[in-house]
Coordinates of N, CA and C and ligand atoms in Angstrom, one line a residue:
X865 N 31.9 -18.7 12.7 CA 30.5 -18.3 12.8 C 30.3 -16.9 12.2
X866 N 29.4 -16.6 11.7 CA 28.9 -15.3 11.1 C 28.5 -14.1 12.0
X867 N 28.9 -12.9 11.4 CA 28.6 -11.9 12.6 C 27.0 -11.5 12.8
X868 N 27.0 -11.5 14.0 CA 25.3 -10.9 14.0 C 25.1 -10.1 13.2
X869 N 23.7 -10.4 12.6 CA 23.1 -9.2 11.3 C 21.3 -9.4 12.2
X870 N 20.8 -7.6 11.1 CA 19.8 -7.4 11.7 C 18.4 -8.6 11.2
X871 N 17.5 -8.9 12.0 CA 16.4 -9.6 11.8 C 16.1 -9.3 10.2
X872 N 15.6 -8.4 9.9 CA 15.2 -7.9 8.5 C 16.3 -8.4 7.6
X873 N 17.5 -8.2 7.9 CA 18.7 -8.1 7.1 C 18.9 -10.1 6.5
X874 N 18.3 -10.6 7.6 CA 18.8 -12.4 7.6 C 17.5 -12.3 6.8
X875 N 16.4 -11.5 6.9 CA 15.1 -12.5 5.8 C 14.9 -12.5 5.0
X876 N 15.6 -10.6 4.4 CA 15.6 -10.5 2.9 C 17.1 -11.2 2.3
X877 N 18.2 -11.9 3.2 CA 19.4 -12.8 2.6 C 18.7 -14.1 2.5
X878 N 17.5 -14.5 3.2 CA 16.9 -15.8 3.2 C 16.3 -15.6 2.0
X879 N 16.0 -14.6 0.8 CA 15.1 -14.3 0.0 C 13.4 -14.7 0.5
X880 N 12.7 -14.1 1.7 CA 11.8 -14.4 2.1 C 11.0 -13.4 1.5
X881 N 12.0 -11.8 1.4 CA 11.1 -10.9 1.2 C 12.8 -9.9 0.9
X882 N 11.8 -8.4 0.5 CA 12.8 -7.2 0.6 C 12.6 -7.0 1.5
X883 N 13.7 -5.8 2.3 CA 13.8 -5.7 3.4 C 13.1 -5.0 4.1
X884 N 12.3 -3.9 3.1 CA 11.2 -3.1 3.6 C 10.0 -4.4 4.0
X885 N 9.7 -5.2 3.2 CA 8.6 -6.3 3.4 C 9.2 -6.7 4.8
X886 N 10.1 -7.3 5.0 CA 10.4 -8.4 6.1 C 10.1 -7.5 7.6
X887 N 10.6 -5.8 6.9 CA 10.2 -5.2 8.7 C 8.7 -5.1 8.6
X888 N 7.6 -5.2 7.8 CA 6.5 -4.9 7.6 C 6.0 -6.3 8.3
X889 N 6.8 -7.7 8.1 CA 6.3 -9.0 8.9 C 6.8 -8.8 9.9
X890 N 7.9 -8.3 10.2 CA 8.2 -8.1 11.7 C 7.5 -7.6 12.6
X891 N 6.9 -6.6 11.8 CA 6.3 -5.5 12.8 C 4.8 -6.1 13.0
X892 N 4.2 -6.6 12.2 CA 2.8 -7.6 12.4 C 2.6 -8.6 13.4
X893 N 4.3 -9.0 13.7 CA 4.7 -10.0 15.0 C 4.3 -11.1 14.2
X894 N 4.8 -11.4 13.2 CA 5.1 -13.0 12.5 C 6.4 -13.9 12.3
X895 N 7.2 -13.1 13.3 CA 8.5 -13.5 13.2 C 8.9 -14.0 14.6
X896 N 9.5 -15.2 14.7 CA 9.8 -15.5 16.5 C 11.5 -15.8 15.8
X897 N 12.0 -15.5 17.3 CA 13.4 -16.1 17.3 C 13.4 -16.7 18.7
X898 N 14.0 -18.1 18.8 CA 14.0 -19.3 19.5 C 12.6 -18.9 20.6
X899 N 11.9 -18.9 19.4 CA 10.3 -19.2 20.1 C 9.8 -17.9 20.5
X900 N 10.4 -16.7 20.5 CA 9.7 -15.5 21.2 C 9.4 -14.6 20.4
X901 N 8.3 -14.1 19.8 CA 8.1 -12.9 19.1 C 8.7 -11.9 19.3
X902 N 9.6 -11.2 18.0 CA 10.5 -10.5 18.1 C 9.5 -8.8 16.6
X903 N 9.3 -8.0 18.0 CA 8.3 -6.8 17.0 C 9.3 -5.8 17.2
X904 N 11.2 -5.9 17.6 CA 11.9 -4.7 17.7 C 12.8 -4.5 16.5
X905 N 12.5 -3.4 15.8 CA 13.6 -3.7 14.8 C 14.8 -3.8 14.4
X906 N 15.9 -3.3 15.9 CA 16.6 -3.3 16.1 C 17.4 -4.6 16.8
X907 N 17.0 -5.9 16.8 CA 16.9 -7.1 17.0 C 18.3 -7.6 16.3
X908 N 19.0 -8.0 16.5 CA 20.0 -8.9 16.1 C 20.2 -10.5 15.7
X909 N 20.6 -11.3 15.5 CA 20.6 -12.5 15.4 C 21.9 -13.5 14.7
X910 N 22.6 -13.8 15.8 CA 23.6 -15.2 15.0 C 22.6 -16.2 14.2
X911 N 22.7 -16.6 12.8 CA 22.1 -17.4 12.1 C 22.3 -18.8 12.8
X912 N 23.4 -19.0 12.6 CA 23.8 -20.8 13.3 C 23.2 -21.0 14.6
X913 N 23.0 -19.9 15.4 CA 22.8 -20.2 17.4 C 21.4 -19.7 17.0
X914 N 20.5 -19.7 16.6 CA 19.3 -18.8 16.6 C 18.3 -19.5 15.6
X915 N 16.9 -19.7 16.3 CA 16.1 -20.1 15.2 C 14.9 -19.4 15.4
X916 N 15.3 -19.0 13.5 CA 14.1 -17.9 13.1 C 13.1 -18.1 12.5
X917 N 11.8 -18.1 13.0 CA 10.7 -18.7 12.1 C 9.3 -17.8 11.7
X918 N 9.0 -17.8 10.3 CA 8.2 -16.8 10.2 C 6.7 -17.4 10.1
X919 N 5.7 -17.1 10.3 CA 4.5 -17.6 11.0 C 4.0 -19.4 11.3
X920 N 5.7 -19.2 12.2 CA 5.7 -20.9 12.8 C 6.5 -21.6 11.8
X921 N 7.0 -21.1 10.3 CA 7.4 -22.1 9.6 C 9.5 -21.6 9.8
X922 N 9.6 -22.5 9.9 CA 11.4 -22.3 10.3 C 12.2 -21.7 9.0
X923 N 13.3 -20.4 9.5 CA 13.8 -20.2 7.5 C 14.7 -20.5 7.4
X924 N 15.2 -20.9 6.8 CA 16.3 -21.4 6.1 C 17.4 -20.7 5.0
X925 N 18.3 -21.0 4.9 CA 18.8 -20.3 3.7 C 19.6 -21.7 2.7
X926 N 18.3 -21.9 2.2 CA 18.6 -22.9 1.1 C 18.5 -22.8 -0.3
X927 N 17.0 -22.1 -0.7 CA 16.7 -21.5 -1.9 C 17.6 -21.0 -2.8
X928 N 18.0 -21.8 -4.1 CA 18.6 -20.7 -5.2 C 17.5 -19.9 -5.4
X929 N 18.6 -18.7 -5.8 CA 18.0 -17.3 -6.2 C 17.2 -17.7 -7.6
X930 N 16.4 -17.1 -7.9 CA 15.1 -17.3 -9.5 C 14.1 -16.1 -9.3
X931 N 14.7 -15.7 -10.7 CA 13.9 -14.4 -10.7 C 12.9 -14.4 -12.1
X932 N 11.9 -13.9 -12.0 CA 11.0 -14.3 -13.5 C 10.7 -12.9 -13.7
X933 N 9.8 -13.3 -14.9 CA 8.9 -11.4 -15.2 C 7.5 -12.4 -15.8
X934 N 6.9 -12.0 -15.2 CA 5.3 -11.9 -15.5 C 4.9 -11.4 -16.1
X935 N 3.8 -11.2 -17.0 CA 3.1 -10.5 -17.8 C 1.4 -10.7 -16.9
X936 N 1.2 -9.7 -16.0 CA 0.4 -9.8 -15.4 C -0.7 -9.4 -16.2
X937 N -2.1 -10.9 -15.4 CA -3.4 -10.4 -16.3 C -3.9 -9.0 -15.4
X938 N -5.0 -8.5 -16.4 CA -5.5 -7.2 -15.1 C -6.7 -8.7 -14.4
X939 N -6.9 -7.9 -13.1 CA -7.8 -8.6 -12.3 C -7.2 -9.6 -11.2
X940 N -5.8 -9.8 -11.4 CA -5.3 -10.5 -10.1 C -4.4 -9.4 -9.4
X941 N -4.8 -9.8 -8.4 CA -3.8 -9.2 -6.8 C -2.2 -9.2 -6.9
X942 N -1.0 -8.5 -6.6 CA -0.1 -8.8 -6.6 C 0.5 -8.8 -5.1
X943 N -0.9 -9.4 -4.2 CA -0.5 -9.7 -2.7 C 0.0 -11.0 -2.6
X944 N 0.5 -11.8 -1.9 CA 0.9 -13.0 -1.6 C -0.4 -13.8 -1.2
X945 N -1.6 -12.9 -0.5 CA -3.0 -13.6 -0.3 C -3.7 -12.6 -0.4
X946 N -5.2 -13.0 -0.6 CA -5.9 -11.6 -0.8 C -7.0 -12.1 0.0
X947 N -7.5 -11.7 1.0 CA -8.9 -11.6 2.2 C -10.1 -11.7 1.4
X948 N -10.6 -10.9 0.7 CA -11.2 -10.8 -1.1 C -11.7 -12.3 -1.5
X949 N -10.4 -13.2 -1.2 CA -10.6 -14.3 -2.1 C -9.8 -13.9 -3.7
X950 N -9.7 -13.1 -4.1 CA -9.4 -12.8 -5.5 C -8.2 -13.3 -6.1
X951 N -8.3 -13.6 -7.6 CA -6.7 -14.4 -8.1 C -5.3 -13.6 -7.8
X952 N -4.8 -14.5 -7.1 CA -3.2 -13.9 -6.9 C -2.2 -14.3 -8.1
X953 N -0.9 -13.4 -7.8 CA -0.4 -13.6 -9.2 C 0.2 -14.8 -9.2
X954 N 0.7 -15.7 -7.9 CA 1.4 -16.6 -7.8 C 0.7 -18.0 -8.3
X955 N -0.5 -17.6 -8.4 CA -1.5 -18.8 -9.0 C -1.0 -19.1 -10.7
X956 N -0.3 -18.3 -11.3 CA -0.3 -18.1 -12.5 C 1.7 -18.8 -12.9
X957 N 1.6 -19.2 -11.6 CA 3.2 -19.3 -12.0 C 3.5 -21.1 -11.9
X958 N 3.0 -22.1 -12.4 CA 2.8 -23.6 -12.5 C 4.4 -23.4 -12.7
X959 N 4.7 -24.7 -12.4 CA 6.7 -25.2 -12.4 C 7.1 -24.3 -11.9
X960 N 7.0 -23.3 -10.9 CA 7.8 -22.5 -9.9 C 7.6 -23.0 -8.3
X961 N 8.8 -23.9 -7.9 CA 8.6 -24.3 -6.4 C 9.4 -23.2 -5.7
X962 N 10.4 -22.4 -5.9 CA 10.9 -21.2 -5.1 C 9.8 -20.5 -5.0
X963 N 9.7 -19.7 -4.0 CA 9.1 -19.0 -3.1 C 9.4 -17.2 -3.7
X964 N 8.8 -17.5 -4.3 CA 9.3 -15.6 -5.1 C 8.0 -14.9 -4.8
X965 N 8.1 -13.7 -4.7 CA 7.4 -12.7 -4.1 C 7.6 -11.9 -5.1
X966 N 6.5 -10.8 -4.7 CA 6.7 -9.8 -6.2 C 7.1 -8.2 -6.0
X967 N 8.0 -7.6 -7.0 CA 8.8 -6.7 -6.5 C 7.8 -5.5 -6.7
X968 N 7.3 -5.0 -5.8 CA 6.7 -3.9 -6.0 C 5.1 -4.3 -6.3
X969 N 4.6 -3.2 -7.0 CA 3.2 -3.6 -7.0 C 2.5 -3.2 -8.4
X970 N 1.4 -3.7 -8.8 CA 0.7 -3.9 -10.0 C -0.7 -3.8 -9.6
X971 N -1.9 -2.5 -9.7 CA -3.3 -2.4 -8.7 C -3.7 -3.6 -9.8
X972 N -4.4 -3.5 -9.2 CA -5.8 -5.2 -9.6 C -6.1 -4.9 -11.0
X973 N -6.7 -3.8 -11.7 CA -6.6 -3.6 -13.0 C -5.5 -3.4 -14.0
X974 N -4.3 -3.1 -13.5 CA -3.2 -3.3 -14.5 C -2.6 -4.1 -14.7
X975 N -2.3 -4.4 -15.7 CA -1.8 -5.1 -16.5 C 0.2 -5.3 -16.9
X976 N 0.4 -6.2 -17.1 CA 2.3 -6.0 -17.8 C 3.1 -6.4 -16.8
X977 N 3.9 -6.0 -16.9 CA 5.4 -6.5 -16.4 C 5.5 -6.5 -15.1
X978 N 5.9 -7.9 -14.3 CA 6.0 -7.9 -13.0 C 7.1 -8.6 -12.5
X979 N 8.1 -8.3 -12.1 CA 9.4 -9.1 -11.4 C 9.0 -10.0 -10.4
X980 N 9.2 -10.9 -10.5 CA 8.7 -11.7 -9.2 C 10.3 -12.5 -8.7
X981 N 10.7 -12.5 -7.8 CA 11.9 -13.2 -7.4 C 11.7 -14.0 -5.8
X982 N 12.6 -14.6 -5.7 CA 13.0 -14.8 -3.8 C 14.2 -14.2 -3.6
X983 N 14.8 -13.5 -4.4 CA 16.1 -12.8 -4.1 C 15.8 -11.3 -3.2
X984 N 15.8 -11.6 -2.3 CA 15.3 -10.2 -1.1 C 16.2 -9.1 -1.8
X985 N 17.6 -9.2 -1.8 CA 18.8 -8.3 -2.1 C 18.3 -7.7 -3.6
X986 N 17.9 -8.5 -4.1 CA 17.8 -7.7 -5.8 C 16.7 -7.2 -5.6
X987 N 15.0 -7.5 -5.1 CA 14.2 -6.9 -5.3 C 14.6 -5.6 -4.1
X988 N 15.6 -5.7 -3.1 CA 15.4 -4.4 -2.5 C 16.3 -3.5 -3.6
X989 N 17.0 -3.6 -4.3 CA 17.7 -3.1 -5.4 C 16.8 -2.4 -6.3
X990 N 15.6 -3.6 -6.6 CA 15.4 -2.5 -7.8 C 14.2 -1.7 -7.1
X991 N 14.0 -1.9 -6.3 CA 12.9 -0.7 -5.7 C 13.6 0.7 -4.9
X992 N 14.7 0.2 -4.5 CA 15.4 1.5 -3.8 C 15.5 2.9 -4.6
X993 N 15.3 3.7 -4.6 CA 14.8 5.2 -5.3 C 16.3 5.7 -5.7
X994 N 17.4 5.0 -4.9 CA 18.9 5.5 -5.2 C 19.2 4.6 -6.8
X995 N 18.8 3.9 -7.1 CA 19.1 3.1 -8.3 C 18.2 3.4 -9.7
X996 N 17.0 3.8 -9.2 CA 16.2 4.7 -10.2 C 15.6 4.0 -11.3
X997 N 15.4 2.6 -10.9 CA 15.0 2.3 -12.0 C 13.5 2.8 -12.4
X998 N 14.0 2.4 -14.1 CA 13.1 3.0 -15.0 C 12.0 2.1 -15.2
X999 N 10.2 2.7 -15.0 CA 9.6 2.0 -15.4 C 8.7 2.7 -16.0
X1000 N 8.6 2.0 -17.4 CA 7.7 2.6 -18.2 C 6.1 1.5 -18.5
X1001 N 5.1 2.6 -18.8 CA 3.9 2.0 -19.0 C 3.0 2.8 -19.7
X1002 N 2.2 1.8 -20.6 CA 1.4 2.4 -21.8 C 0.1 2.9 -21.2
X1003 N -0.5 4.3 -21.2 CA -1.6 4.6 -20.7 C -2.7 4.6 -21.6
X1004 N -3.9 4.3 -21.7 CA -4.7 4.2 -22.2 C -5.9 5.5 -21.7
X1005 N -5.7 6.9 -22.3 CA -6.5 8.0 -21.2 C -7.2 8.8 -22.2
X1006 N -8.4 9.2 -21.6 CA -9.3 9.9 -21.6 C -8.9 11.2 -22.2
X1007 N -9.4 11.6 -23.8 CA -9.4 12.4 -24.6 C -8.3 12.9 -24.6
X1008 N -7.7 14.0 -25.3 CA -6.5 14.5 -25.6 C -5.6 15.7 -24.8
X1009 N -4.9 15.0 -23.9 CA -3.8 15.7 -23.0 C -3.1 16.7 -24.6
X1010 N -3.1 18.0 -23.2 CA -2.7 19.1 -24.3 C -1.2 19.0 -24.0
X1011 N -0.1 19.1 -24.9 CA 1.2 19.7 -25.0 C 1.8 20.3 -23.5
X1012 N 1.5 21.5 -23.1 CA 1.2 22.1 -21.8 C 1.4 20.8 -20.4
X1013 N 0.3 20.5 -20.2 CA 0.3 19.5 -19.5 C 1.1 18.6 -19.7
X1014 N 1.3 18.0 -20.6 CA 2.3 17.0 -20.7 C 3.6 17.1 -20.1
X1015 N 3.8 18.5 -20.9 CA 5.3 19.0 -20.2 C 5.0 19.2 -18.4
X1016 N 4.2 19.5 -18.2 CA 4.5 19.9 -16.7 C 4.5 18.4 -16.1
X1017 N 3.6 17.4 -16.3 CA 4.2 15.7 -16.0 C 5.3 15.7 -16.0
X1018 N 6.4 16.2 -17.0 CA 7.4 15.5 -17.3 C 8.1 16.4 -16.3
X1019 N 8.0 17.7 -16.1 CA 8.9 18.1 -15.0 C 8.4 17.4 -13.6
X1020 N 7.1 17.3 -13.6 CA 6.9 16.8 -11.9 C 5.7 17.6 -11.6
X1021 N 5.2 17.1 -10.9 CA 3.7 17.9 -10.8 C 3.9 17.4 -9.1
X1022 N 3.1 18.4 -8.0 CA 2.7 17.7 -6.7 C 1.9 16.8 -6.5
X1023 N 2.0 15.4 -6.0 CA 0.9 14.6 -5.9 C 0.5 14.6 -4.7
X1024 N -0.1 14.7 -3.1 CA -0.1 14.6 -2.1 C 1.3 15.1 -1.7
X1025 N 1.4 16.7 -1.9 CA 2.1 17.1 -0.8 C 3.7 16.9 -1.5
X1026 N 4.0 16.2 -2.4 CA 5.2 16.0 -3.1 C 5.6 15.7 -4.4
X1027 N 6.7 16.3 -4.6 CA 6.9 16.5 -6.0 C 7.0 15.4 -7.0
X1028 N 6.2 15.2 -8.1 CA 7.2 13.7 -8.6 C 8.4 14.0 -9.5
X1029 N 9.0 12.7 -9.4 CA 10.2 12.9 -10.2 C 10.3 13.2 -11.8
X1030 N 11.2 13.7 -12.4 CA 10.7 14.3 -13.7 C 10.4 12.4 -14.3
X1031 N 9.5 12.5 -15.8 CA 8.6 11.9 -16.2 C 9.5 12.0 -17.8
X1032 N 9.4 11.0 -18.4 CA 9.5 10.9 -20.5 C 8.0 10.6 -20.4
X1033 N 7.6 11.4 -21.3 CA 6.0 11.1 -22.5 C 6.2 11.1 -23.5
X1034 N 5.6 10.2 -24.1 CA 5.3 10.2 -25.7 C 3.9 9.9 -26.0
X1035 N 3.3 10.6 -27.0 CA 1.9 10.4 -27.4 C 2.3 9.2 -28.9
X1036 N 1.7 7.8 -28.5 CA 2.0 6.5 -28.9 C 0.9 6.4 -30.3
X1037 N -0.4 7.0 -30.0 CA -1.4 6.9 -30.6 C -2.7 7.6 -30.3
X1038 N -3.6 7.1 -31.6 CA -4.7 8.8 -31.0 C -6.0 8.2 -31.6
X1039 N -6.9 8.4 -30.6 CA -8.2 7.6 -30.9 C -9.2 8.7 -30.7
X1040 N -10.8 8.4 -31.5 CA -11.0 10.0 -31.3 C -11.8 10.3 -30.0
X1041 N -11.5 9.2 -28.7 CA -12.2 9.3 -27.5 C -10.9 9.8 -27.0
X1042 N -10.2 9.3 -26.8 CA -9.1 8.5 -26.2 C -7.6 8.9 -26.8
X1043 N -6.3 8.5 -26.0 CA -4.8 9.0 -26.4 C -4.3 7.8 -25.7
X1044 N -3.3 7.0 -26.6 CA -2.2 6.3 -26.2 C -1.1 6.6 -25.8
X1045 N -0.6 6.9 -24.4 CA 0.9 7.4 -23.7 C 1.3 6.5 -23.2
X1046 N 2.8 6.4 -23.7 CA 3.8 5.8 -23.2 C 4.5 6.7 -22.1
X1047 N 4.5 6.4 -20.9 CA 5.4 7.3 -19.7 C 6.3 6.3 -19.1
X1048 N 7.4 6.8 -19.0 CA 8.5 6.4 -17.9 C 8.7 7.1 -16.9
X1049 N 8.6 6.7 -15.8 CA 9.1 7.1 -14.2 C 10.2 6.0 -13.2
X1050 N 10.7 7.2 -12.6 CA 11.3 6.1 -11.5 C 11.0 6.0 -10.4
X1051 N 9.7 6.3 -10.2 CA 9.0 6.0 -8.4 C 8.3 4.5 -8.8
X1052 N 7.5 4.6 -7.4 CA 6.8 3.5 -7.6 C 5.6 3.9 -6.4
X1053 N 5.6 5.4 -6.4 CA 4.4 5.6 -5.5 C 2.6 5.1 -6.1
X1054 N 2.5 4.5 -4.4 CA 0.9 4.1 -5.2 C -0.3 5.0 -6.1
X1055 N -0.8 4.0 -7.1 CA -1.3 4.4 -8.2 C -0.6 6.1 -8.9
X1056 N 0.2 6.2 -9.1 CA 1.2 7.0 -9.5 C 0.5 7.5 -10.9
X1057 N 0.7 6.6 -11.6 CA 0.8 6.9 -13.2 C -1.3 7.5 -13.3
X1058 N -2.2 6.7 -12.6 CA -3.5 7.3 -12.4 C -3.7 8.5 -12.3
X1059 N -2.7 8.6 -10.8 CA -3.1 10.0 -10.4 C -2.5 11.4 -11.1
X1060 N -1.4 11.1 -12.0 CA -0.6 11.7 -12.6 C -1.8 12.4 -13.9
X1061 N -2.5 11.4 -14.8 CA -3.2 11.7 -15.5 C -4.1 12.2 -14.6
X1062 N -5.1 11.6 -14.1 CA -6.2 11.8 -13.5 C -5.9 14.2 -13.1
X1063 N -4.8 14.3 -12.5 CA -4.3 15.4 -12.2 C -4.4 16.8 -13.2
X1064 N -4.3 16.2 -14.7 CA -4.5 17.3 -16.4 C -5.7 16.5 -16.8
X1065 N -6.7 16.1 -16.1 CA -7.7 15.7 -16.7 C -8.3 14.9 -17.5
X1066 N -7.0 13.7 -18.1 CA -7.1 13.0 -18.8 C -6.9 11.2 -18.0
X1067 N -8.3 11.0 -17.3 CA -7.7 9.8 -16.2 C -7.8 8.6 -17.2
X1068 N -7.2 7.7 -16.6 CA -6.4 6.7 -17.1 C -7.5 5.3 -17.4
X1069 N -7.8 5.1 -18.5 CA -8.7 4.1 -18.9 C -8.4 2.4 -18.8
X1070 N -7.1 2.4 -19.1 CA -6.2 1.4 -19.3 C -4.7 1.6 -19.0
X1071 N -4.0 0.1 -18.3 CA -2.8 0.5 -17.5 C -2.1 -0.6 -18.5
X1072 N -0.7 -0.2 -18.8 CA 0.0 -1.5 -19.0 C 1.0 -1.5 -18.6
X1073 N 2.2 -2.1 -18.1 CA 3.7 -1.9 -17.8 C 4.2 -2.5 -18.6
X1074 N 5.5 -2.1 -19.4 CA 5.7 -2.6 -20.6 C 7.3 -2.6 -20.2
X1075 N 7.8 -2.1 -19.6 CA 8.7 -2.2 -19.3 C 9.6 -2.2 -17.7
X1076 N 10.8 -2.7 -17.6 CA 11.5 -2.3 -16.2 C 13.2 -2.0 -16.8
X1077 N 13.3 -0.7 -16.9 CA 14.8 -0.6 -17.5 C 14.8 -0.6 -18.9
X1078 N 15.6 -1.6 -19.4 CA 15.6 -2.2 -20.8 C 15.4 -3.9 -20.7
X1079 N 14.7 -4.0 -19.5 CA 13.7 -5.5 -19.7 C 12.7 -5.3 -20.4
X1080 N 12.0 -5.9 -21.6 CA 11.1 -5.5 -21.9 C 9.9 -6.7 -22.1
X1081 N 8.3 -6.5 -22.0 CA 8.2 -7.4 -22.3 C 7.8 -8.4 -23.4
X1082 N 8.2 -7.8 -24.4 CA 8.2 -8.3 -25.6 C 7.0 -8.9 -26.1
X1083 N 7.2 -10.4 -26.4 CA 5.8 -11.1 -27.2 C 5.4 -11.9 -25.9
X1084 N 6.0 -12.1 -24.8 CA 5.4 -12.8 -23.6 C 3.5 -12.7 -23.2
X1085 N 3.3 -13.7 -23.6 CA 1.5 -13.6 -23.9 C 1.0 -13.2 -22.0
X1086 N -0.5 -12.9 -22.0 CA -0.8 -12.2 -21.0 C -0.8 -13.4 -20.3
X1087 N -0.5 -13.8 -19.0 CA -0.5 -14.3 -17.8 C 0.7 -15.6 -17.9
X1088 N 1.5 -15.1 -19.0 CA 2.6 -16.2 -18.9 C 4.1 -15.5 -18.1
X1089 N 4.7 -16.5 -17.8 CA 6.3 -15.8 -17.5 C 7.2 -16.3 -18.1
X1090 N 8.5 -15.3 -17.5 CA 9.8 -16.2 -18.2 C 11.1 -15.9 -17.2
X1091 N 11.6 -17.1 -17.0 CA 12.9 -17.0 -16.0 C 13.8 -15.7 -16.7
X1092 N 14.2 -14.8 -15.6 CA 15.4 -14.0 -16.5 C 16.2 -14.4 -16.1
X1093 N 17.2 -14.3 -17.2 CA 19.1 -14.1 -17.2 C 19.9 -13.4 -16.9
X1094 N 21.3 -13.6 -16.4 CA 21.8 -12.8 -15.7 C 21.8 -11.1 -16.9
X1095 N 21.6 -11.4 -18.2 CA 21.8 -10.6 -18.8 C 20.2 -9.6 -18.9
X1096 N 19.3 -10.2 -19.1 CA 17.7 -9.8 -18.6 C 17.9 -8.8 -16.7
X1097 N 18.9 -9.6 -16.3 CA 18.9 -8.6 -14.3 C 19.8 -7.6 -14.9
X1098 N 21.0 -8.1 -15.5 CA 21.7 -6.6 -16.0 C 20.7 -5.6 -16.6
X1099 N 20.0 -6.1 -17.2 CA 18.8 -4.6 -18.3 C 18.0 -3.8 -17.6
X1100 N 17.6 -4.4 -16.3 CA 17.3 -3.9 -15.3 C 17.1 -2.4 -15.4
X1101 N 18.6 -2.7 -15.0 CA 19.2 -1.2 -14.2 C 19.7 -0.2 -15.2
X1102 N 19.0 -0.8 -16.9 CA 19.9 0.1 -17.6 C 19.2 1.4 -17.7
Ligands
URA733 N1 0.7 3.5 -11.6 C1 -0.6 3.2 -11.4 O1 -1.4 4.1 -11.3 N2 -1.0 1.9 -11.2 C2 -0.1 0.9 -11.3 O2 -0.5 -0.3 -11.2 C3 1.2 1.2 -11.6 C4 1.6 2.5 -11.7

């Protein structure tokens, strides 16, 4: 028999969720073990003697792992449901019966690259801040960011209280309203890359994510996907 592991720990191995997600269901009280809602996080559980079910539906650990990348359109949600009514990204994924969730987040107007997996373990991988991955995105911003500024992005500017992590820019293209930047970061704090411009005055007209690592998303047309390979999860982290 397997040794007891924590509640969170059995949901993101069930690939339900990452493991930050699964304590975020826990904590909601959508999780019972042999019938009892369990909101402690420190909860334990034998898989084989124990049945864990997340809002009434029983989990299992059956699912092969399947990890895709999306080329998200702008205008859909990258919630699993939206109150709204509004398009989710999972509507976009026809021939996918695994249950993949999406790593991180994409606001309702951006656009590009989205991981979607059921592998709990890899998406808490590539979100964990210790692994750093790289995500870069094409900004579409308001008139011309000076030299100056740029550099201080790139060292880190305070956003709410905290520093961000240093930043790559490149000015991509030059319009005579408007500037095309390519930035790379390795957070994933909300609306980040917005507030970053928005911050030198140059707020952000157009979002793209173009990359995760050395995943890229190449010619993948807007609202299509493509299964990755193990060699696509290795580029990841490069
Ligand atoms: N930064 C943003 O501001 N928005 C996103 O969707 C992603 C990164």
């Amino acid at each position: 028999m397997s040794e007891p592991l924590r509640l969170q720990k059995f949901l993101a191995q069930c690939g339900l969720a990452s493991r930050r997600s699964a304590e975020e269901m826990i904590r909601q009280g959508r999780v019972t073990v042999d019938g009892i809602k369990i909101t402690d996080m420190g909860t334990k559980i034998t898989p084989e003697m124990q049945a864990v079910c997340l809002d009434g539906v029983p989990v299992t650990f059956t699912e092969k792992p399947v990890t895709l990348l999306l080329n998200k359109p702008k205008g859909y949600v990258t919630t699993l449901s939206d109150p709204q009514g509004r398009p989710i990204v999972t509507s976009l994924l026809q021939g996918i019966t695994a249950r993949v969730f999406p790593v991180g987040r994409l606001d309702l107007d951006t656009e590009g690259a989205l991981i979607m997996t059921n592998d709990g373990m890899l998406a808490e991988r590539i979100q964990h801040p210790r692994h750093e991955v790289k995500k870069t995105y094409e900004a579409l911003v308001r008139g011309r960011p000076n030299r100056s500024d740029l550099h201080h992005l790139e060292k880190g500017i305070v956003l709410e209280g905290k520093k961000t992590y240093p930043a790559a820019i490149a000015i991509v293209g030059k319009m005579p309203q408007s500037t095309l930047v390519k930035i790379t970061i390795h957070e994933g704090r909300k609306r980040q890359v917005k507030k970053m411009f928005a911050a030198i005055g140059n707020p952000v007209l157009s979002l793209k994510r173009t990359a995760y690592g050395h995943l890229f998303l190449r010619d993948l047309p807007t609202g299509a996907y493509r299964i990755l390979s193990a060699n696509d999860l290795k580029n990841i982290f490069l």
